[in-house]
Amino acid sequence: MYRPSLFLVLALALLFPAAAGAVSFEKALRNPDPTGKYLFYLHGAIMEKQGKNATSKRYGTYMYDQIIKHFEDRDLIVIDEVRGTTNPHKYASKIVGQIHRLMAAGIPSGNITVAGFSKGGHIALLIASSLRQPDVGFVIMAGCGKGITARSFNQFLKAKRGARLKGRIYSIYASSDLEAGSCRDAIAQSSGEGLRFHENRIKTGKGHGLFYQPRPEWINPTAIFARGGR
């Protein structure tokens, strides 16, 4: 049986490096890479009750593993966790603590992005208003509410949490979404100091379900953003 030489194996590894891959937070902390691009991915609420491959009658199957793999394939160090039923404020505090620990381990704040969909996007917004780090990136995917998600977002606005927002914030939502919309009301509460904001309204017929699959309309711009491209 043919066995490649060690030299050949090393040469191939240099020519075709492995994707960064998904890791637990503790593993990421044990092996900090100051040059790596770190992405916290926060899934939608449907997975809190159904777990991986959660299925909505309206939107289909939540393709969680495929979404993570698409980010891995773009050389991002993905920190993911399938969470159970979660208080958004408590979970946001947990991630804020993890980000502080990454930065203390030598990871530049500009190399860290938090991307969340639906409830995960709302949690990401809470993180941005608590962490208050101008160089950390946030991708809010259908996380600013209307329809059934409006209550949490309205509470965010009522508490004037938008005034505390800091960071590089990129909002993405579908024009046909009945459950989420623009984040501009939250941004309007901010003085703008330490805040950079960009919003992308995608015209598709997928509605809220756009983010259930790793579709290029949102996966590509999110990965580019996390790699420092915006």
C-alpha angles and dihedrals in degrees: 000000000000115000117189117230120254088246091056093048092051092046092052091048090055093046095044109028117193120254114266092248137202119292140173116257093250091053091049089052093050092055107032115184112197090197095050126102110232123206125188107201116201114192130213127273095259090073092056089073103025103033123209117000090022110178130215120198089222102038106026128225122352101232096207100158092047091051091051091048092052089056091046090052088057090060096255122145098231118204106196136170131179099223128198126223102327141193102229095217094050092046091048089053089052093054092045088057092048092051091051089052092050091051091047087054090058103268109140112238089233089063093060126087130176113205121184137174125214106321087009088055091052089051089051089054090052089050091052091052093048103038094049095192111149095205100048113101126228128191112196108196111191089326101130107084144241125141112018094351094053097094097067092042092049089052088051090054094043090053088050090233087151089071088065097050117130132167141052103310123191117183121197125182139154120251090223094051113125093188105048141026145158124350092208094107089061093045091050089065091061126088087223094240110139091001131112116182134189128168131198121196107197119207108218135126092236098091115185089346091069088091096048090082131043093255116173092233090076107011094062098049091043092053092046090051093049090052091054098260098133 
